[in-house]
Amino acid sequence: MDKIVPEEQVVPFNLLKFSNEDATTLANNNTTILNEAMTKFAKWVTKGGIEDEWEQYVTTLQNSGLDQNIEIVQKGFDQYYGN
C-alpha cells in the first residue's frame, strides 16, 4: 500500500462529482456498454470468437459512448484533484 500514488493509481469514483447532465450521460452510456460487454463476454466464454470479433466489439463500445464516458470521468477526476 505504501507504493500506491493515489493521484495516479486510484480513481476515487464515489467521491467524484458530476453535473446532472453528465451523470445522466454516464448512466445511459453505461447501460449500453455493460449490456454489450456482458453479452459478448458470455458468448466468448461459451462459444469463443473473441479474435474474430474484437475490433468490431471495440468499435461498438466506442459508438456506445465509451470515449464520452472517459472524458466525463476525467473531468470529474481533474476537478477532484484540482487540476
Short mmCIF file of C-alpha atoms in Angstrom, two decimals:
data_model
loop_
_atom_site.label_atom_id
_atom_site.label_comp_id
_atom_site.label_asym_id
_atom_site.label_seq_id
_atom_site.Cartn_x
_atom_site.Cartn_y
_atom_site.Cartn_z
CA MET A 1 0.00 0.00 0.00
CA ASP A 2 2.88 2.43 0.66
CA LYS A 3 3.84 2.26 -3.02
CA ILE A 4 0.44 3.45 -4.25
CA VAL A 5 0.27 7.01 -5.57
CA PRO A 6 -3.43 7.86 -5.18
CA GLU A 7 -3.41 10.71 -7.71
CA GLU A 8 -2.01 8.38 -10.37
CA GLN A 9 -3.32 4.94 -9.47
CA VAL A 10 -6.64 5.31 -7.67
CA VAL A 11 -9.85 6.69 -9.09
CA PRO A 12 -11.98 7.90 -6.15
CA PHE A 13 -15.10 7.27 -8.23
CA ASN A 14 -17.53 7.52 -5.31
CA LEU A 15 -16.09 10.96 -4.47
CA LEU A 16 -16.24 12.42 -7.97
CA LYS A 17 -18.94 14.99 -8.62
CA PHE A 18 -20.77 15.19 -11.93
CA SER A 19 -23.35 17.61 -13.25
CA ASN A 20 -26.85 16.20 -13.66
CA GLU A 21 -26.33 16.14 -17.42
CA ASP A 22 -23.01 14.28 -17.14
CA ALA A 23 -24.44 11.82 -14.59
CA THR A 24 -27.34 11.05 -16.93
CA THR A 25 -24.98 10.60 -19.87
CA LEU A 26 -22.76 8.26 -17.83
CA ALA A 27 -25.75 6.20 -16.70
CA ASN A 28 -27.23 5.91 -20.18
CA ASN A 29 -23.91 5.07 -21.82
CA ASN A 30 -23.01 2.59 -19.06
CA THR A 31 -26.27 0.72 -19.60
CA THR A 32 -25.50 0.25 -23.28
CA ILE A 33 -21.81 -0.52 -22.69
CA LEU A 34 -22.48 -3.04 -19.93
CA ASN A 35 -25.15 -4.80 -21.97
CA GLU A 36 -22.76 -5.19 -24.90
CA ALA A 37 -19.86 -6.23 -22.69
CA MET A 38 -21.81 -8.88 -20.78
CA THR A 39 -23.40 -10.25 -23.95
CA LYS A 40 -20.03 -10.62 -25.67
CA PHE A 41 -18.36 -12.00 -22.54
CA ALA A 42 -20.98 -14.73 -22.24
CA LYS A 43 -20.69 -15.58 -25.93
CA TRP A 44 -16.91 -15.64 -25.93
CA VAL A 45 -16.73 -17.80 -22.80
CA THR A 46 -19.22 -20.33 -24.13
CA LYS A 47 -18.56 -20.29 -27.88
CA GLY A 48 -15.29 -18.42 -28.45
CA GLY A 49 -14.77 -16.00 -31.29
CA ILE A 50 -13.07 -13.15 -29.49
CA GLU A 51 -10.23 -13.00 -32.02
CA ASP A 52 -12.63 -12.55 -34.93
CA GLU A 53 -14.94 -10.08 -33.17
CA TRP A 54 -12.59 -7.92 -31.08
CA GLU A 55 -12.21 -4.95 -33.44
CA GLN A 56 -15.97 -4.73 -34.03
CA TYR A 57 -16.53 -5.01 -30.27
CA VAL A 58 -14.20 -2.08 -29.58
CA THR A 59 -15.91 -0.03 -32.30
CA THR A 60 -19.33 -0.86 -30.83
CA LEU A 61 -18.23 0.26 -27.36
CA GLN A 62 -16.83 3.50 -28.75
CA ASN A 63 -20.10 4.11 -30.61
CA SER A 64 -21.96 3.40 -27.36
CA GLY A 65 -20.29 6.33 -25.60
CA LEU A 66 -17.17 4.79 -24.06
CA ASP A 67 -14.92 7.68 -25.11
CA GLN A 68 -17.53 10.17 -23.91
CA ASN A 69 -17.63 8.44 -20.51
CA ILE A 70 -13.84 8.54 -20.27
CA GLU A 71 -13.91 12.30 -20.92
CA ILE A 72 -16.61 12.86 -18.29
CA VAL A 73 -14.81 10.79 -15.66
CA GLN A 74 -11.52 12.52 -16.48
CA LYS A 75 -13.23 15.88 -15.97
CA GLY A 76 -14.52 14.71 -12.58
CA PHE A 77 -11.10 13.34 -11.66
CA ASP A 78 -9.43 16.63 -12.63
CA GLN A 79 -11.93 18.61 -10.57
CA TYR A 80 -11.43 16.32 -7.57
CA TYR A 81 -7.65 16.75 -7.66
CA GLY A 82 -7.87 20.45 -8.56
CA ASN A 83 -6.29 20.19 -12.00
#
